[in-house]
């Protein structure tokens, strides 16, 4: 069985959600990012030398890392997670890349920078970019009324902003509530011990 190496509530939650939505069964393996060990006491850097989650280990032992790659792969396996139209796959990757570089990266600065001015600049960038994305929601989700792979990562970013007390556009809170009502999302949250 494939394994998804994750840290509860981290960005790997997006991959967990995408896999659950695609009905691809994986064994979730929790990773302590401070010690770089798995819940079984194994050295996680043997699986992913980068030392961070997510990492998806296939049955043959090969490993895929990075949210864009894993969610992209899951979306390729389950076309229903790809936005419709001739550019659907490219639009999904485009949004995943934007979320990973322009929203996720500033979150890392806001959480781990020792400089308060850098933390504040990161928070302002996050709010501005999430507000921009709130205006891009078309229907229930980013690309209309069908949940996409990109929506999984978007949800995690919105969840972080909400839970860290950022000023979040009401449209984003509505989006998060719709996502959290999905059975696959509830299953992933429960598996990670997180509240919905």
Coordinates of N, CA, C and O in Angstrom, one line a residue, residues 16-131:
X16 N -3.4 14.8 1.5 CA -4.2 13.8 2.2 C -5.7 14.0 1.7 O -6.4 13.0 1.3
X17 N -6.1 15.2 1.6 CA -7.5 15.5 1.1 C -7.6 15.1 -0.3 O -8.6 14.4 -0.7
X18 N -6.7 15.5 -1.2 CA -6.8 15.1 -2.6 C -6.8 13.6 -2.8 O -7.6 13.1 -3.6
X19 N -6.0 12.9 -2.1 CA -6.0 11.4 -2.1 C -7.3 10.8 -1.7 O -7.9 9.9 -2.3
X20 N -7.9 11.4 -0.6 CA -9.2 10.9 -0.1 C -10.3 11.2 -1.1 O -11.2 10.4 -1.4
X21 N -10.2 12.4 -1.7 CA -11.2 12.8 -2.7 C -11.1 11.8 -3.9 O -12.2 11.5 -4.6
X22 N -9.9 11.4 -4.3 CA -9.7 10.5 -5.4 C -10.0 9.1 -5.1 O -9.9 8.2 -5.9
X23 N -10.2 8.8 -3.8 CA -10.4 7.4 -3.3 C -9.2 6.6 -3.6 O -9.3 5.4 -3.9
X24 N -8.0 7.2 -3.4 CA -6.8 6.4 -3.5 C -6.4 6.1 -2.1 O -6.1 7.0 -1.3
X25 N -6.3 4.9 -1.8 CA -6.0 4.4 -0.4 C -4.5 4.5 -0.1 O -3.7 4.0 -0.9
X26 N -4.2 5.2 1.0 CA -2.8 5.3 1.4 C -2.7 5.0 2.9 O -3.7 5.2 3.6
X27 N -1.6 4.6 3.3 CA -1.3 4.5 4.8 C -0.7 5.8 5.2 O 0.4 6.2 4.8
X28 N -1.4 6.6 6.1 CA -0.8 7.8 6.5 C 0.3 7.5 7.6 O 0.0 6.7 8.5
X29 N 1.4 8.1 7.4 CA 2.5 8.0 8.4 C 2.9 9.4 8.9 O 3.3 10.2 8.1
X30 N 2.7 9.6 10.2 CA 3.0 10.9 10.8 C 4.5 11.1 11.0 O 5.3 10.1 11.3
X31 N 4.9 12.3 10.7 CA 6.3 12.7 10.8 C 6.5 13.8 11.8 O 5.7 14.8 11.8
X32 N 7.5 13.7 12.7 CA 7.8 14.8 13.6 C 8.9 15.6 12.9 O 10.0 15.1 12.7
X33 N 8.5 16.8 12.5 CA 9.4 17.6 11.7 C 10.6 18.1 12.5 O 11.7 18.4 11.9
X34 N 10.5 18.2 13.7 CA 11.6 18.7 14.6 C 12.7 17.6 14.6 O 13.9 17.9 14.5
X35 N 12.3 16.4 14.8 CA 13.3 15.3 14.9 C 13.6 14.6 13.6 O 14.5 13.7 13.5
X36 N 12.7 14.8 12.6 CA 12.8 14.2 11.3 C 12.6 12.7 11.4 O 13.3 11.9 10.8
X37 N 11.7 12.2 12.4 CA 11.5 10.8 12.5 C 10.0 10.6 12.3 O 9.1 11.4 12.6
X38 N 9.7 9.3 11.9 CA 8.3 8.9 11.7 C 7.7 8.5 13.0 O 8.5 8.3 14.0
X39 N 6.4 8.3 13.0 CA 5.8 7.8 14.2 C 6.3 6.4 14.6 O 6.1 6.0 15.8
X40 N 6.9 5.7 13.7 CA 7.5 4.4 14.0 C 8.9 4.4 14.4 O 9.6 3.4 14.6
X41 N 9.5 5.7 14.5 CA 10.9 5.9 15.0 C 11.9 5.8 13.8 O 13.1 5.8 14.1
X42 N 11.4 5.7 12.6 CA 12.3 5.7 11.4 C 12.9 7.1 11.1 O 12.2 8.1 11.3
X43 N 14.0 7.1 10.5 CA 14.6 8.4 10.0 C 13.9 8.8 8.7 O 14.0 8.2 7.7
X44 N 13.1 9.9 8.8 CA 12.4 10.3 7.7 C 13.2 10.8 6.5 O 12.8 10.7 5.4
X45 N 14.4 11.3 6.8 CA 15.3 11.7 5.7 C 15.8 10.6 4.8 O 16.2 10.9 3.7
X46 N 15.6 9.4 5.2 CA 15.8 8.2 4.3 C 14.8 8.2 3.2 O 15.0 7.9 2.1
X47 N 13.5 8.6 3.6 CA 12.4 8.6 2.6 C 12.5 9.9 1.8 O 12.4 9.9 0.6
X48 N 12.6 11.0 2.5 CA 12.7 12.3 1.8 C 13.9 13.1 2.4 O 13.8 13.7 3.4
X49 N 15.0 13.1 1.6 CA 16.2 13.8 2.1 C 16.0 15.3 2.4 O 16.8 15.9 3.1
X50 N 15.0 15.8 1.8 CA 14.7 17.3 2.0 C 14.3 17.5 3.5 O 14.4 18.6 4.0
X51 N 13.7 16.4 4.1 CA 13.4 16.5 5.5 C 12.0 17.1 5.9 O 11.8 17.3 7.0
X52 N 11.2 17.3 4.9 CA 9.9 17.9 5.2 C 8.8 17.1 4.4 O 9.1 16.4 3.5
X53 N 7.6 17.3 4.9 CA 6.4 16.7 4.3 C 5.8 17.6 3.2 O 6.1 18.9 3.3
X54 N 5.0 17.1 2.3 CA 4.6 15.7 2.1 C 5.6 14.9 1.3 O 6.4 15.4 0.6
X55 N 5.4 13.6 1.5 CA 6.1 12.6 0.7 C 5.2 11.4 0.4 O 4.6 10.9 1.4
X56 N 5.0 11.1 -0.8 CA 4.1 10.0 -1.2 C 5.0 8.8 -1.7 O 5.8 9.0 -2.7
X57 N 5.0 7.7 -0.9 CA 5.8 6.5 -1.3 C 4.9 5.5 -2.0 O 3.9 5.1 -1.5
X58 N 5.3 5.2 -3.2 CA 4.6 4.2 -4.0 C 4.9 2.8 -3.6 O 5.9 2.5 -2.9
X59 N 4.1 1.8 -4.1 CA 4.4 0.4 -3.8 C 5.7 -0.1 -4.2 O 6.3 -1.0 -3.5
X60 N 6.3 0.5 -5.2 CA 7.6 0.1 -5.7 C 8.8 0.7 -5.0 O 9.9 0.5 -5.3
X61 N 8.4 1.6 -4.0 CA 9.5 2.3 -3.2 C 9.9 3.6 -3.7 O 10.6 4.4 -3.0
X62 N 9.4 4.0 -4.9 CA 9.7 5.3 -5.4 C 8.9 6.4 -4.6 O 7.8 6.1 -4.1
X63 N 9.4 7.6 -4.5 CA 8.9 8.6 -3.7 C 8.7 9.9 -4.5 O 9.5 10.3 -5.3
X64 N 7.5 10.5 -4.3 CA 7.2 11.8 -5.0 C 7.0 12.8 -3.8 O 6.3 12.5 -2.8
X65 N 7.6 14.0 -4.0 CA 7.5 15.0 -3.0 C 6.9 16.3 -3.6 O 6.8 16.4 -4.8
X66 N 6.6 17.3 -2.8 CA 6.1 18.6 -3.1 C 4.6 18.5 -3.4 O 4.2 17.7 -4.2
X67 N 3.9 19.5 -2.9 CA 2.5 19.5 -3.1 C 2.1 19.6 -4.5 O 1.1 18.9 -4.9
X68 N 2.7 20.5 -5.3 CA 2.3 20.6 -6.7 C 2.4 19.3 -7.4 O 1.5 18.9 -8.2
X69 N 3.5 18.6 -7.2 CA 3.7 17.3 -7.9 C 2.7 16.2 -7.4 O 2.1 15.5 -8.3
X70 N 2.6 16.1 -6.1 CA 1.7 15.0 -5.6 C 0.2 15.3 -6.0 O -0.5 14.4 -6.5
X71 N -0.2 16.5 -5.7 CA -1.6 16.8 -6.1 C -1.8 16.8 -7.6 O -2.9 16.4 -8.1
X72 N -0.8 17.2 -8.3 CA -0.9 17.1 -9.8 C -1.0 15.6 -10.2 O -1.8 15.3 -11.1
X73 N -0.2 14.8 -9.6 CA -0.3 13.3 -9.9 C -1.7 12.8 -9.6 O -2.3 12.1 -10.4
X74 N -2.2 13.1 -8.4 CA -3.5 12.6 -8.0 C -4.6 13.1 -8.9 O -5.5 12.4 -9.4
X75 N -4.5 14.4 -9.3 CA -5.5 14.9 -10.3 C -5.4 14.2 -11.6 O -6.4 14.0 -12.3
X76 N -4.2 13.8 -12.1 CA -4.1 13.1 -13.3 C -4.7 11.7 -13.2 O -5.2 11.2 -14.2
X77 N -4.7 11.1 -12.0 CA -5.3 9.8 -11.8 C -6.8 9.9 -11.8 O -7.5 8.9 -12.0
X78 N -7.3 11.0 -11.4 CA -8.7 11.2 -11.2 C -9.1 12.5 -11.9 O -9.1 13.6 -11.3
X79 N -9.5 12.4 -13.2 CA -9.8 13.6 -13.9 C -10.9 14.5 -13.4 O -10.9 15.7 -13.6
X80 N -11.7 13.9 -12.5 CA -12.7 14.8 -11.9 C -12.1 15.9 -11.0 O -12.8 16.9 -10.7
X81 N -10.9 15.7 -10.6 CA -10.2 16.7 -9.8 C -9.4 17.8 -10.6 O -8.7 18.6 -10.1
X82 N -9.6 17.7 -11.9 CA -9.0 18.6 -12.8 C -10.1 19.6 -13.3 O -11.2 19.1 -13.7
X83 N -9.9 20.9 -13.4 CA -10.9 21.8 -13.9 C -11.2 21.4 -15.3 O -10.4 20.9 -16.1
X84 N -12.5 21.7 -15.7 CA -12.9 21.4 -17.1 C -12.2 22.3 -18.1 O -11.6 23.4 -17.8
X85 N -12.3 21.9 -19.4 CA -11.8 22.7 -20.5 C -10.5 22.3 -21.0 O -9.7 21.5 -20.3
X86 N -10.1 22.8 -22.1 CA -8.8 22.4 -22.8 C -7.6 22.8 -21.9 O -6.5 22.2 -22.1
X87 N -7.7 23.8 -21.1 CA -6.6 24.2 -20.3 C -6.7 23.8 -18.8 O -6.0 24.2 -17.9
X88 N -7.7 22.9 -18.6 CA -8.0 22.5 -17.2 C -6.8 22.0 -16.4 O -6.6 22.4 -15.3
X89 N -6.0 21.1 -17.0 CA -4.8 20.5 -16.3 C -3.8 21.7 -16.0 O -3.3 21.8 -14.9
X90 N -3.6 22.5 -17.0 CA -2.7 23.6 -16.9 C -3.2 24.6 -15.8 O -2.4 25.1 -15.0
X91 N -4.5 24.9 -15.8 CA -5.0 25.8 -14.8 C -4.9 25.2 -13.4 O -4.6 26.0 -12.4
X92 N -5.0 23.9 -13.2 CA -4.9 23.3 -11.9 C -3.4 23.5 -11.5 O -3.2 23.9 -10.3
X93 N -2.5 23.2 -12.3 CA -1.0 23.4 -12.0 C -0.7 24.8 -11.7 O 0.0 25.2 -10.8
X94 N -1.3 25.7 -12.6 CA -1.0 27.2 -12.4 C -1.5 27.6 -11.0 O -0.7 28.3 -10.3
X95 N -2.6 27.2 -10.5 CA -3.1 27.6 -9.2 C -2.3 26.9 -8.1 O -2.0 27.5 -7.1
X96 N -2.0 25.6 -8.3 CA -1.1 24.9 -7.3 C 0.2 25.7 -7.1 O 0.7 25.9 -6.0
X97 N 0.8 26.1 -8.2 CA 2.1 26.8 -8.2 C 1.9 28.1 -7.5 O 2.8 28.5 -6.7
X98 N 0.9 28.8 -7.8 CA 0.7 30.1 -7.1 C 0.5 30.0 -5.6 O 1.1 30.7 -4.8
X99 N -0.3 29.0 -5.2 CA -0.5 28.7 -3.8 C 0.8 28.3 -3.1 O 1.1 28.8 -2.0
X100 N 1.5 27.5 -3.8 CA 2.8 27.0 -3.2 C 3.8 28.0 -3.0 O 4.6 28.1 -2.0
X101 N 3.9 28.9 -4.0 CA 5.0 29.9 -4.0 C 4.6 31.2 -3.4 O 5.3 31.9 -2.6
X102 N 3.4 31.7 -3.7 CA 3.0 33.0 -3.3 C 2.1 33.1 -2.0 O 1.9 34.2 -1.5
X103 N 1.6 32.0 -1.5 CA 0.9 32.0 -0.3 C 1.6 31.1 0.8 O 1.8 31.5 1.9
X104 N 1.9 29.9 0.4 CA 2.6 29.0 1.3 C 3.9 29.5 1.8 O 4.2 29.6 3.0
X105 N 4.8 30.0 0.9 CA 6.1 30.6 1.3 C 5.9 31.7 2.3 O 6.7 31.7 3.3
X106 N 5.1 32.7 2.1 CA 4.9 33.8 3.1 C 4.4 33.2 4.4 O 4.8 33.8 5.5
X107 N 3.7 32.2 4.4 CA 3.3 31.6 5.7 C 4.5 31.1 6.5 O 4.6 31.3 7.7
X108 N 5.4 30.5 5.8 CA 6.7 30.0 6.4 C 7.4 31.2 7.1 O 7.9 31.2 8.2
X109 N 7.5 32.3 6.3 CA 8.1 33.5 6.9 C 7.4 34.1 8.1 O 8.0 34.5 9.1
X110 N 6.0 34.1 8.0 CA 5.3 34.6 9.1 C 5.4 33.8 10.3 O 5.3 34.3 11.4
X111 N 5.6 32.5 10.2 CA 5.7 31.6 11.3 C 7.1 31.5 11.9 O 7.3 31.3 13.1
X112 N 8.1 31.5 11.0 CA 9.5 31.2 11.5 C 10.5 32.3 11.4 O 11.6 32.1 11.9
X113 N 10.2 33.4 10.9 CA 11.2 34.5 10.8 C 11.4 35.1 12.2 O 10.4 35.3 13.0
X114 N 12.6 35.4 12.6 CA 12.8 36.0 13.9 C 12.5 37.5 13.9 O 12.4 38.1 14.9
X115 N 12.4 38.1 12.7 CA 12.2 39.5 12.5 C 10.7 39.9 12.5 O 10.0 39.4 11.6
X116 N 10.3 40.7 13.4 CA 8.8 41.0 13.4 C 8.4 41.8 12.2 O 7.3 41.6 11.7
X117 N 9.3 42.6 11.6 CA 8.9 43.4 10.4 C 8.7 42.4 9.2 O 7.8 42.6 8.4
X118 N 9.5 41.4 9.1 CA 9.3 40.4 8.1 C 8.0 39.6 8.3 O 7.3 39.3 7.4
X119 N 7.8 39.2 9.5 CA 6.5 38.5 9.8 C 5.3 39.4 9.4 O 4.4 38.8 8.8
X120 N 5.3 40.7 9.7 CA 4.2 41.5 9.4 C 4.1 41.7 7.9 O 3.0 41.6 7.4
X121 N 5.2 41.8 7.2 CA 5.1 41.9 5.7 C 4.6 40.6 5.1 O 3.8 40.7 4.2
X122 N 4.9 39.5 5.7 CA 4.4 38.2 5.2 C 2.9 38.1 5.4 O 2.2 37.7 4.6
X123 N 2.5 38.5 6.6 CA 1.0 38.5 6.9 C 0.2 39.3 6.0 O -0.8 38.9 5.5
X124 N 0.8 40.5 5.7 CA 0.1 41.4 4.7 C 0.0 40.8 3.3 O -1.0 40.9 2.6
X125 N 1.1 40.2 2.9 CA 1.1 39.5 1.6 C 0.1 38.4 1.5 O -0.6 38.2 0.6
X126 N 0.0 37.6 2.6 CA -0.9 36.5 2.7 C -2.3 37.0 2.5 O -3.1 36.5 1.7
X127 N -2.7 38.0 3.3 CA -4.0 38.5 3.3 C -4.4 39.1 1.9 O -5.4 38.8 1.4
X128 N -3.4 39.8 1.3 CA -3.7 40.4 0.0 C -3.9 39.3 -1.1 O -4.8 39.3 -1.9
X129 N -3.1 38.2 -1.0 CA -3.2 37.1 -2.0 C -4.4 36.3 -1.8 O -5.0 35.9 -2.8
X130 N -4.8 36.1 -0.5 CA -6.0 35.3 -0.3 C -7.2 36.1 -0.7 O -8.2 35.6 -1.2
X131 N -7.2 37.4 -0.5 CA -8.3 38.3 -0.9 C -8.4 38.3 -2.4 O -9.5 38.2 -3.0

